[in-house]
Amino acid sequence: MNHTITQTGVVVTSVLQIKIEGFSIAKANMKDYTDSFKSTCNIDGYDWEIRFLGDRDHPGLELVFLGESRTNLMAVLSVKVVTGDPRRYDESLPLKENKTMPKAFHRRLDRSLPIYIVPRDKEDGYFETCSTLTLECSVTVFREPAQAEGAMPVPSSNLTQHLGELLRSQAVGDVVFSVIGESFAAHKSVLAARSPVFMAEFFTERKEENSSQRVEVQDMDVTVFKAMLGFIYTDAVPELDEKSEAAATMAFAEKMLVAAVRYGLDRLKVMCERKLALAMDASTVASMLSLAAQQNCSWLKAQCVEFITGGSQENLDTVSATEGYRHLAASNPLMMTELLKAAHGKKCTCSCKTLPDISHQDKLRILRSTQAAPLPTVKHTFTQLSEGVQSLYLLKIDGFSVTKATIGNKTNCIKSRCNVDGYDLEIRFYPAYHDLRDSYYSAVQLAFLGKACTQ
């Protein structure tokens, strides 16, 4: 008796929530399908975009592929209305999910057929007075297993490992950086491939002016420059993940953010912004906001503004008492204007007097500007609720009738191991399972062999 287990496919499902505040106003101002809300997500390593299409009578959604696929990649978009006007739920707005047909995605900007929230053959006007619309979208991606049966396994890429070793060995370097008396050998081609600033510095048309083998770096710490070089070669910054003193790590992340902006390293910039935002508190948010404004980091800036204006009055008082806040008020009055407008837009109980270090005339001017030009009332948010990975296997048992006759109790089973989403599991098949009611039947059981990092 032989048995084999073969992986036949992988299914990844991500559940996302789209919330549109002021939906009735947004719908009234939408002209055609060129008007849309766009939300980007990453599922199974591929970038996707869910577009909320702006047809006045029949709004809908579509799924757009933003990557490149080398395998047979199929996907389905489904949507369910979670909230709206509960009195308007009827047969034309079912609570069950509406789905697109499965579609193959291969090239960038391939898109699905639109899926409509309200079917076209029903009465119009269902969302005319809907103030907030919340949709629960599921994107299901189907792909073939990484390896065909009997194929030689392909090892994972170790490109960054080799590049890191090349940097550490300082072999065949064609440029040397001097940072506060310390030298670092590097390779112009690698630097230029990763940074537009280095590309312009080393490979412009005036090559004779850029042939210098030694470059002086001003206004940057040695540790920061070394870590930035390491990121260029390996795409990682281990120092950002170290569990050292929080203040020292945050100071390092701030300096790395400045370096990332200086050399056009967008991924490193996002990594630093995320690190700083996760560690944000009332004592550091004002200084962080000042840094975000100086470096033109719009996402981090928005997180700081939300932290300051969206919290309690006690939280605002704590922020206002910090040295960083006083420095921000003195050095960046435009930023203080944005804070006041944000607070005014949220209808905070705090008034202008809770924001210190601004003259009375400036407060009046800011309030007049917020009253003359109110903030837009349409806002949409995009939240990932969950993600599930499903792996499909084919279990084949040769000589099953003989096996069932010879295995006669529920302790004997056929075991097959597999790895799903990085976790080891075991599929146990019982050909003749005997229960308490003296019934015999075949049974399948799943056993977890690893250690869960999360629930």
mmCIF file of C-alpha atoms in Angstrom, residues 22-376:
data_model
loop_
_atom_site.group_PDB
_atom_site.id
_atom_site.type_symbol
_atom_site.label_atom_id
_atom_site.label_comp_id
_atom_site.label_asym_id
_atom_site.label_seq_id
_atom_site.Cartn_x
_atom_site.Cartn_y
_atom_site.Cartn_z
ATOM 1 C CA GLY A 22 -20.093 61.609 2.962
ATOM 2 C CA PHE A 23 -21.013 59.049 0.324
ATOM 3 C CA SER A 24 -24.168 60.786 -0.885
ATOM 4 C CA ILE A 25 -22.178 63.991 -1.510
ATOM 5 C CA ALA A 26 -19.391 62.103 -3.263
ATOM 6 C CA LYS A 27 -21.881 60.237 -5.420
ATOM 7 C CA ALA A 28 -23.610 63.440 -6.439
ATOM 8 C CA ASN A 29 -20.301 64.945 -7.594
ATOM 9 C CA MET A 30 -19.131 61.884 -9.515
ATOM 10 C CA LYS A 31 -19.412 62.356 -13.258
ATOM 11 C CA ASP A 32 -18.416 59.022 -14.754
ATOM 12 C CA TYR A 33 -15.994 56.136 -14.342
ATOM 13 C CA THR A 34 -13.029 58.495 -14.527
ATOM 14 C CA ASP A 35 -13.931 59.598 -10.980
ATOM 15 C CA SER A 36 -13.006 56.930 -8.455
ATOM 16 C CA PHE A 37 -11.602 56.197 -5.021
ATOM 17 C CA LYS A 38 -8.490 54.038 -5.243
ATOM 18 C CA SER A 39 -7.194 51.742 -2.498
ATOM 19 C CA THR A 40 -3.956 49.775 -2.885
ATOM 20 C CA CYS A 41 -3.154 46.489 -1.127
ATOM 21 C CA ASN A 42 -0.596 43.681 -1.328
ATOM 22 C CA ILE A 43 -1.893 40.109 -1.483
ATOM 23 C CA ASP A 44 0.353 37.058 -1.812
ATOM 24 C CA GLY A 45 3.289 39.292 -2.748
ATOM 25 C CA TYR A 46 1.428 41.063 -5.574
ATOM 26 C CA ASP A 47 0.205 44.660 -5.593
ATOM 27 C CA TRP A 48 -3.474 45.236 -6.350
ATOM 28 C CA GLU A 49 -5.798 48.229 -6.504
ATOM 29 C CA ILE A 50 -9.503 48.258 -5.692
ATOM 30 C CA ARG A 51 -11.229 51.085 -7.509
ATOM 31 C CA PHE A 52 -14.601 52.408 -6.417
ATOM 32 C CA LEU A 53 -16.106 53.588 -9.694
ATOM 33 C CA GLY A 54 -18.067 56.806 -9.799
ATOM 34 C CA ASP A 55 -21.173 56.193 -11.806
ATOM 35 C CA ARG A 56 -23.956 58.367 -10.382
ATOM 36 C CA ASP A 57 -26.709 55.788 -10.795
ATOM 37 C CA HIS A 58 -24.832 52.521 -10.399
ATOM 38 C CA PRO A 59 -21.571 52.790 -8.439
ATOM 39 C CA GLY A 60 -19.351 49.753 -8.613
ATOM 40 C CA LEU A 61 -15.905 48.324 -7.950
ATOM 41 C CA GLU A 62 -13.195 46.717 -10.032
ATOM 42 C CA LEU A 63 -9.918 44.955 -9.288
ATOM 43 C CA VAL A 64 -6.745 46.195 -11.008
ATOM 44 C CA PHE A 65 -3.455 44.267 -11.110
ATOM 45 C CA LEU A 66 -0.368 46.431 -10.502
ATOM 46 C CA GLY A 67 2.349 43.793 -10.863
ATOM 47 C CA GLU A 68 3.730 41.307 -13.368
ATOM 48 C CA SER A 69 2.894 37.600 -13.119
ATOM 49 C CA ARG A 70 5.075 34.778 -14.423
ATOM 50 C CA THR A 71 2.614 32.080 -13.407
ATOM 51 C CA ASN A 72 -1.039 31.359 -14.052
ATOM 52 C CA LEU A 73 -2.550 33.873 -11.618
ATOM 53 C CA MET A 74 -6.330 34.000 -11.167
ATOM 54 C CA ALA A 75 -8.270 36.344 -8.882
ATOM 55 C CA VAL A 76 -11.845 37.083 -7.816
ATOM 56 C CA LEU A 77 -13.227 40.247 -6.221
ATOM 57 C CA SER A 78 -16.303 40.016 -4.015
ATOM 58 C CA VAL A 79 -18.115 42.770 -2.117
ATOM 59 C CA LYS A 80 -20.728 42.948 0.614
ATOM 60 C CA VAL A 81 -22.423 46.065 1.977
ATOM 61 C CA VAL A 82 -21.785 46.158 5.724
ATOM 62 C CA THR A 83 -23.450 49.430 6.660
ATOM 63 C CA GLY A 84 -25.506 52.076 4.951
ATOM 64 C CA ASP A 85 -29.090 52.929 5.676
ATOM 65 C CA PRO A 86 -30.470 49.743 7.315
ATOM 66 C CA ARG A 87 -34.004 50.732 6.321
ATOM 67 C CA ARG A 88 -33.090 50.454 2.645
ATOM 68 C CA TYR A 89 -31.939 46.848 2.674
ATOM 69 C CA ASP A 90 -34.208 44.836 0.393
ATOM 70 C CA GLU A 91 -33.961 42.465 -2.548
ATOM 71 C CA SER A 92 -32.091 45.023 -4.674
ATOM 72 C CA LEU A 93 -29.283 45.352 -2.094
ATOM 73 C CA PRO A 94 -28.593 41.815 -0.885
ATOM 74 C CA LEU A 95 -26.402 41.200 2.137
ATOM 75 C CA LYS A 96 -24.851 38.210 0.426
ATOM 76 C CA GLU A 97 -21.616 38.788 -1.461
ATOM 77 C CA ASN A 98 -21.603 39.794 -5.114
ATOM 78 C CA LYS A 99 -18.616 38.395 -6.979
ATOM 79 C CA THR A 100 -16.774 38.978 -10.207
ATOM 80 C CA MET A 101 -15.982 36.089 -12.492
ATOM 81 C CA PRO A 102 -12.504 34.531 -12.045
ATOM 82 C CA LYS A 103 -10.049 36.256 -14.330
ATOM 83 C CA ALA A 104 -6.431 35.624 -15.308
ATOM 84 C CA PHE A 105 -4.057 38.508 -14.526
ATOM 85 C CA HIS A 106 -0.697 38.637 -16.300
ATOM 86 C CA ARG A 107 0.236 42.230 -17.118
ATOM 87 C CA ARG A 108 0.248 45.486 -15.220
ATOM 88 C CA LEU A 109 -3.138 47.262 -15.187
ATOM 89 C CA ASP A 110 -5.094 44.129 -16.152
ATOM 90 C CA ARG A 111 -8.511 44.605 -14.577
ATOM 91 C CA SER A 112 -11.635 42.645 -13.752
ATOM 92 C CA LEU A 113 -15.107 43.365 -14.991
ATOM 93 C CA PRO A 114 -16.903 45.877 -12.728
ATOM 94 C CA ILE A 115 -19.109 44.581 -9.935
ATOM 95 C CA TYR A 116 -22.102 46.802 -9.137
ATOM 96 C CA ILE A 117 -23.373 47.577 -5.656
ATOM 97 C CA VAL A 118 -26.906 48.059 -6.986
ATOM 98 C CA PRO A 119 -27.956 45.902 -9.960
ATOM 99 C CA ARG A 120 -28.775 47.901 -13.073
ATOM 100 C CA ASP A 121 -32.255 46.442 -13.474
ATOM 101 C CA LYS A 122 -33.454 47.801 -10.101
ATOM 102 C CA GLU A 123 -34.874 51.118 -9.069
ATOM 103 C CA ASP A 124 -32.475 54.080 -8.757
ATOM 104 C CA GLY A 125 -32.063 56.369 -5.754
ATOM 105 C CA TYR A 126 -31.164 53.906 -3.036
ATOM 106 C CA PHE A 127 -28.051 55.776 -1.895
ATOM 107 C CA GLU A 128 -29.175 59.366 -2.324
ATOM 108 C CA THR A 129 -29.256 59.971 1.447
ATOM 109 C CA CYS A 130 -26.574 57.500 2.556
ATOM 110 C CA SER A 131 -24.101 59.482 4.651
ATOM 111 C CA THR A 132 -21.570 56.683 5.265
ATOM 112 C CA LEU A 133 -21.117 53.575 3.154
ATOM 113 C CA THR A 134 -18.996 50.665 4.426
ATOM 114 C CA LEU A 135 -18.074 47.824 2.102
ATOM 115 C CA GLU A 136 -16.387 44.543 2.977
ATOM 116 C CA CYS A 137 -14.299 43.431 0.020
ATOM 117 C CA SER A 138 -12.627 40.052 -0.383
ATOM 118 C CA VAL A 139 -9.855 39.499 -2.895
ATOM 119 C CA THR A 140 -9.128 35.826 -3.541
ATOM 120 C CA VAL A 141 -5.958 34.985 -5.467
ATOM 121 C CA PHE A 142 -5.491 31.515 -6.985
ATOM 122 C CA ARG A 143 -2.090 30.394 -8.180
ATOM 123 C CA GLU A 144 -0.327 27.199 -9.085
ATOM 124 C CA PRO A 145 2.112 25.675 -6.591
ATOM 125 C CA ALA A 146 5.663 26.886 -6.815
ATOM 126 C CA GLN A 147 7.041 23.512 -7.928
ATOM 127 C CA ALA A 148 5.689 20.886 -10.283
ATOM 128 C CA GLU A 149 5.670 17.274 -9.197
ATOM 129 C CA GLY A 150 9.123 15.726 -9.515
ATOM 130 C CA ALA A 151 10.817 19.033 -10.286
ATOM 131 C CA MET A 152 14.127 19.950 -8.699
ATOM 132 C CA PRO A 153 13.488 22.484 -5.925
ATOM 133 C CA VAL A 154 14.795 25.972 -6.676
ATOM 134 C CA PRO A 155 16.584 27.593 -3.721
ATOM 135 C CA SER A 156 15.418 30.998 -2.546
ATOM 136 C CA SER A 157 17.196 34.060 -3.862
ATOM 137 C CA ASN A 158 20.424 34.989 -2.082
ATOM 138 C CA LEU A 159 21.216 38.051 -4.173
ATOM 139 C CA THR A 160 21.177 40.425 -1.206
ATOM 140 C CA GLN A 161 23.452 38.064 0.738
ATOM 141 C CA HIS A 162 26.040 38.110 -2.053
ATOM 142 C CA LEU A 163 25.794 41.882 -2.449
ATOM 143 C CA GLY A 164 26.233 42.310 1.298
ATOM 144 C CA GLU A 165 29.344 40.155 1.204
ATOM 145 C CA LEU A 166 30.643 42.221 -1.711
ATOM 146 C CA LEU A 167 30.191 45.422 0.295
ATOM 147 C CA ARG A 168 31.835 44.004 3.416
ATOM 148 C CA SER A 169 34.819 42.677 1.452
ATOM 149 C CA GLN A 170 35.305 46.088 -0.222
ATOM 150 C CA ALA A 171 36.592 44.195 -3.266
ATOM 151 C CA VAL A 172 36.787 45.734 -6.772
ATOM 152 C CA GLY A 173 35.274 48.993 -5.526
ATOM 153 C CA ASP A 174 35.443 51.999 -7.833
ATOM 154 C CA VAL A 175 34.503 54.755 -5.372
ATOM 155 C CA VAL A 176 35.463 55.563 -1.779
ATOM 156 C CA PHE A 177 33.310 57.636 0.573
ATOM 157 C CA SER A 178 34.960 59.605 3.353
ATOM 158 C CA VAL A 179 32.694 60.254 6.357
ATOM 159 C CA ILE A 180 34.241 62.080 9.302
ATOM 160 C CA GLY A 181 37.636 60.508 8.678
ATOM 161 C CA GLU A 182 36.344 56.962 8.032
ATOM 162 C CA SER A 183 36.439 55.435 4.547
ATOM 163 C CA PHE A 184 33.914 53.136 2.834
ATOM 164 C CA ALA A 185 34.606 51.445 -0.528
ATOM 165 C CA ALA A 186 31.593 50.872 -2.761
ATOM 166 C CA HIS A 187 30.515 50.288 -6.367
ATOM 167 C CA LYS A 188 29.063 53.062 -8.500
ATOM 168 C CA SER A 189 26.805 50.791 -10.546
ATOM 169 C CA VAL A 190 25.123 49.308 -7.462
ATOM 170 C CA LEU A 191 24.660 52.733 -5.903
ATOM 171 C CA ALA A 192 23.265 54.234 -9.109
ATOM 172 C CA ALA A 193 20.821 51.339 -9.578
ATOM 173 C CA ARG A 194 19.331 52.013 -6.147
ATOM 174 C CA SER A 195 19.528 55.795 -5.814
ATOM 175 C CA PRO A 196 18.616 58.445 -8.396
ATOM 176 C CA VAL A 197 20.939 60.848 -6.582
ATOM 177 C CA PHE A 198 23.937 58.565 -7.059
ATOM 178 C CA MET A 199 22.852 57.939 -10.655
ATOM 179 C CA ALA A 200 22.956 61.672 -11.345
ATOM 180 C CA GLU A 201 26.253 62.077 -9.493
ATOM 181 C CA PHE A 202 28.155 59.246 -11.178
ATOM 182 C CA PHE A 203 26.553 58.802 -14.604
ATOM 183 C CA THR A 204 25.546 62.165 -16.020
ATOM 184 C CA GLU A 205 26.557 63.290 -19.488
ATOM 185 C CA ARG A 206 29.497 65.236 -18.067
ATOM 186 C CA LYS A 207 31.362 62.100 -17.013
ATOM 187 C CA GLU A 208 34.717 63.831 -16.924
ATOM 188 C CA GLU A 209 33.498 65.900 -13.976
ATOM 189 C CA ASN A 210 32.157 62.827 -12.128
ATOM 190 C CA SER A 211 35.112 60.469 -12.420
ATOM 191 C CA SER A 212 36.392 61.144 -8.918
ATOM 192 C CA GLN A 213 37.228 58.007 -6.962
ATOM 193 C CA ARG A 214 36.742 59.708 -3.594
ATOM 194 C CA VAL A 215 33.608 61.449 -2.320
ATOM 195 C CA GLU A 216 33.408 63.544 0.828
ATOM 196 C CA VAL A 217 30.107 63.163 2.715
ATOM 197 C CA GLN A 218 29.133 66.098 4.887
ATOM 198 C CA ASP A 219 26.617 66.360 7.743
ATOM 199 C CA MET A 220 26.031 62.629 8.311
ATOM 200 C CA ASP A 221 27.015 60.274 11.123
ATOM 201 C CA VAL A 222 29.312 57.381 10.326
ATOM 202 C CA THR A 223 26.846 54.816 11.715
ATOM 203 C CA VAL A 224 24.001 56.262 9.654
ATOM 204 C CA PHE A 225 25.976 56.279 6.409
ATOM 205 C CA LYS A 226 27.218 52.736 7.016
ATOM 206 C CA ALA A 227 23.662 51.527 7.674
ATOM 207 C CA MET A 228 22.418 53.332 4.551
ATOM 208 C CA LEU A 229 25.094 51.644 2.441
ATOM 209 C CA GLY A 230 24.083 48.313 3.947
ATOM 210 C CA PHE A 231 20.466 48.965 2.955
ATOM 211 C CA ILE A 232 21.439 49.800 -0.627
ATOM 212 C CA TYR A 233 23.204 46.435 -0.961
ATOM 213 C CA THR A 234 20.954 44.199 1.161
ATOM 214 C CA ASP A 235 17.575 45.996 1.294
ATOM 215 C CA ALA A 236 17.565 45.690 5.094
ATOM 216 C CA VAL A 237 18.450 47.791 8.144
ATOM 217 C CA PRO A 238 18.904 45.437 11.131
ATOM 218 C CA GLU A 239 19.520 48.413 13.437
ATOM 219 C CA LEU A 240 15.883 49.508 13.037
ATOM 220 C CA ASP A 241 14.689 46.177 14.455
ATOM 221 C CA GLU A 242 17.051 45.997 17.407
ATOM 222 C CA LYS A 243 15.392 46.092 20.823
ATOM 223 C CA SER A 244 17.831 48.583 22.264
ATOM 224 C CA GLU A 245 17.059 51.747 24.170
ATOM 225 C CA ALA A 246 13.920 53.266 22.652
ATOM 226 C CA ALA A 247 15.223 56.838 22.575
ATOM 227 C CA ALA A 248 18.450 55.808 20.838
ATOM 228 C CA THR A 249 16.558 53.713 18.264
ATOM 229 C CA MET A 250 14.182 56.595 17.516
ATOM 230 C CA ALA A 251 17.075 59.040 17.130
ATOM 231 C CA PHE A 252 18.730 56.600 14.728
ATOM 232 C CA ALA A 253 15.470 56.192 12.760
ATOM 233 C CA GLU A 254 15.142 59.976 12.446
ATOM 234 C CA LYS A 255 18.670 60.280 11.043
ATOM 235 C CA MET A 256 18.058 57.372 8.677
ATOM 236 C CA LEU A 257 14.898 59.108 7.447
ATOM 237 C CA VAL A 258 16.900 62.233 6.607
ATOM 238 C CA ALA A 259 19.470 60.103 4.756
ATOM 239 C CA ALA A 260 16.734 58.266 2.835
ATOM 240 C CA VAL A 261 15.197 61.532 1.658
ATOM 241 C CA ARG A 262 18.619 62.961 0.790
ATOM 242 C CA TYR A 263 19.502 60.054 -1.511
ATOM 243 C CA GLY A 264 16.016 59.246 -2.839
ATOM 244 C CA LEU A 265 15.673 55.823 -1.159
ATOM 245 C CA ASP A 266 11.895 55.583 -1.070
ATOM 246 C CA ARG A 267 11.624 52.131 0.529
ATOM 247 C CA LEU A 268 14.006 53.109 3.315
ATOM 248 C CA LYS A 269 12.005 56.291 3.823
ATOM 249 C CA VAL A 270 8.796 54.306 4.301
ATOM 250 C CA MET A 271 10.524 51.905 6.715
ATOM 251 C CA CYS A 272 11.721 54.820 8.863
ATOM 252 C CA GLU A 273 8.342 56.575 8.761
ATOM 253 C CA ARG A 274 6.618 53.398 9.927
ATOM 254 C CA LYS A 275 9.157 52.852 12.721
ATOM 255 C CA LEU A 276 8.705 56.404 13.994
ATOM 256 C CA ALA A 277 4.909 56.295 13.752
ATOM 257 C CA LEU A 278 4.709 53.058 15.750
ATOM 258 C CA ALA A 279 6.816 54.562 18.554
ATOM 259 C CA MET A 280 5.013 57.902 18.614
ATOM 260 C CA ASP A 281 3.846 59.263 21.972
ATOM 261 C CA ALA A 282 2.843 62.618 23.465
ATOM 262 C CA SER A 283 6.422 63.518 24.369
ATOM 263 C CA THR A 284 7.849 62.977 20.870
ATOM 264 C CA VAL A 285 5.014 63.671 18.427
ATOM 265 C CA ALA A 286 5.687 67.419 18.071
ATOM 266 C CA SER A 287 9.368 66.916 17.251
ATOM 267 C CA MET A 288 8.387 64.133 14.878
ATOM 268 C CA LEU A 289 5.870 66.412 13.154
ATOM 269 C CA SER A 290 8.553 69.075 12.705
ATOM 270 C CA LEU A 291 10.862 66.491 11.131
ATOM 271 C CA ALA A 292 8.103 65.188 8.848
ATOM 272 C CA ALA A 293 7.340 68.696 7.641
ATOM 273 C CA GLN A 294 11.024 69.453 6.977
ATOM 274 C CA GLN A 295 11.576 66.213 5.033
ATOM 275 C CA ASN A 296 8.248 66.370 3.165
ATOM 276 C CA CYS A 297 7.054 63.052 4.624
ATOM 277 C CA SER A 298 3.320 63.404 4.035
ATOM 278 C CA TRP A 299 2.283 60.056 5.558
ATOM 279 C CA LEU A 300 4.217 60.558 8.803
ATOM 280 C CA LYS A 301 2.995 64.136 8.966
ATOM 281 C CA ALA A 302 -0.622 62.989 8.681
ATOM 282 C CA GLN A 303 -0.096 60.442 11.461
ATOM 283 C CA CYS A 304 1.330 63.148 13.753
ATOM 284 C CA VAL A 305 -1.525 65.559 13.045
ATOM 285 C CA GLU A 306 -4.081 62.813 13.709
ATOM 286 C CA PHE A 307 -2.334 61.919 16.993
ATOM 287 C CA ILE A 308 -2.377 65.537 18.206
ATOM 288 C CA THR A 309 -5.862 66.573 17.095
ATOM 289 C CA GLY A 310 -7.677 63.269 17.415
ATOM 290 C CA GLY A 311 -6.908 62.507 21.059
ATOM 291 C CA SER A 312 -8.273 63.722 24.355
ATOM 292 C CA GLN A 313 -7.834 67.180 25.846
ATOM 293 C CA GLU A 314 -5.388 65.680 28.353
ATOM 294 C CA ASN A 315 -3.324 64.280 25.496
ATOM 295 C CA LEU A 316 -3.284 67.697 23.808
ATOM 296 C CA ASP A 317 -2.212 69.404 27.041
ATOM 297 C CA THR A 318 0.684 66.957 27.399
ATOM 298 C CA VAL A 319 1.800 67.589 23.835
ATOM 299 C CA SER A 320 1.528 71.361 24.269
ATOM 300 C CA ALA A 321 3.823 71.278 27.292
ATOM 301 C CA THR A 322 6.744 69.662 25.446
ATOM 302 C CA GLU A 323 9.806 71.531 24.223
ATOM 303 C CA GLY A 324 9.286 70.081 20.767
ATOM 304 C CA TYR A 325 5.843 71.664 20.543
ATOM 305 C CA ARG A 326 7.142 75.079 21.584
ATOM 306 C CA HIS A 327 9.905 74.811 18.990
ATOM 307 C CA LEU A 328 7.362 73.825 16.327
ATOM 308 C CA ALA A 329 5.135 76.792 17.166
ATOM 309 C CA ALA A 330 8.072 79.213 16.978
ATOM 310 C CA SER A 331 9.718 77.828 13.840
ATOM 311 C CA ASN A 332 6.833 76.633 11.668
ATOM 312 C CA PRO A 333 3.679 78.794 11.905
ATOM 313 C CA LEU A 334 2.271 77.212 8.740
ATOM 314 C CA MET A 335 2.305 73.839 10.446
ATOM 315 C CA MET A 336 0.453 75.322 13.395
ATOM 316 C CA THR A 337 -2.141 76.615 10.925
ATOM 317 C CA GLU A 338 -2.663 73.087 9.642
ATOM 318 C CA LEU A 339 -3.049 71.803 13.196
ATOM 319 C CA LEU A 340 -5.711 74.371 13.973
ATOM 320 C CA LYS A 341 -7.573 73.612 10.758
ATOM 321 C CA ALA A 342 -7.481 69.901 11.547
ATOM 322 C CA ALA A 343 -8.779 70.522 15.045
ATOM 323 C CA HIS A 344 -11.504 72.787 13.685
ATOM 324 C CA GLY A 345 -12.497 70.168 11.111
ATOM 325 C CA LYS A 346 -12.822 67.506 13.816
ATOM 326 C CA LYS A 347 -15.016 69.848 15.897
ATOM 327 C CA CYS A 348 -12.735 69.397 18.871
ATOM 328 C CA THR A 349 -13.873 70.656 22.228
ATOM 329 C CA CYS A 350 -10.500 72.376 22.528
ATOM 330 C CA SER A 351 -10.424 75.948 21.241
ATOM 331 C CA CYS A 352 -7.541 77.992 19.921
ATOM 332 C CA LYS A 353 -6.478 78.925 23.456
ATOM 333 C CA THR A 354 -5.369 75.305 24.018
ATOM 334 C CA LEU A 355 -2.706 75.724 21.323
ATOM 335 C CA PRO A 356 -0.081 78.038 22.858
ATOM 336 C CA ASP A 357 2.547 80.343 21.392
ATOM 337 C CA ILE A 358 0.292 81.812 18.690
ATOM 338 C CA SER A 359 -0.707 85.443 18.716
ATOM 339 C CA HIS A 360 -4.348 86.449 19.092
ATOM 340 C CA GLN A 361 -4.307 87.973 15.597
ATOM 341 C CA ASP A 362 -2.995 84.748 14.105
ATOM 342 C CA LYS A 363 -5.692 82.733 15.879
ATOM 343 C CA LEU A 364 -8.415 84.990 14.456
ATOM 344 C CA ARG A 365 -6.898 84.798 10.967
ATOM 345 C CA ILE A 366 -6.727 80.994 11.165
ATOM 346 C CA LEU A 367 -10.304 80.657 12.375
ATOM 347 C CA ARG A 368 -11.542 83.013 9.617
ATOM 348 C CA SER A 369 -9.696 80.940 6.996
ATOM 349 C CA THR A 370 -11.223 77.709 8.296
ATOM 350 C CA GLN A 371 -14.700 79.234 8.249
ATOM 351 C CA ALA A 372 -14.243 80.704 4.774
ATOM 352 C CA ALA A 373 -12.858 77.484 3.306
ATOM 353 C CA PRO A 374 -14.234 74.482 5.205
ATOM 354 C CA LEU A 375 -12.529 71.139 4.818
ATOM 355 C CA PRO A 376 -14.053 68.652 2.360
#
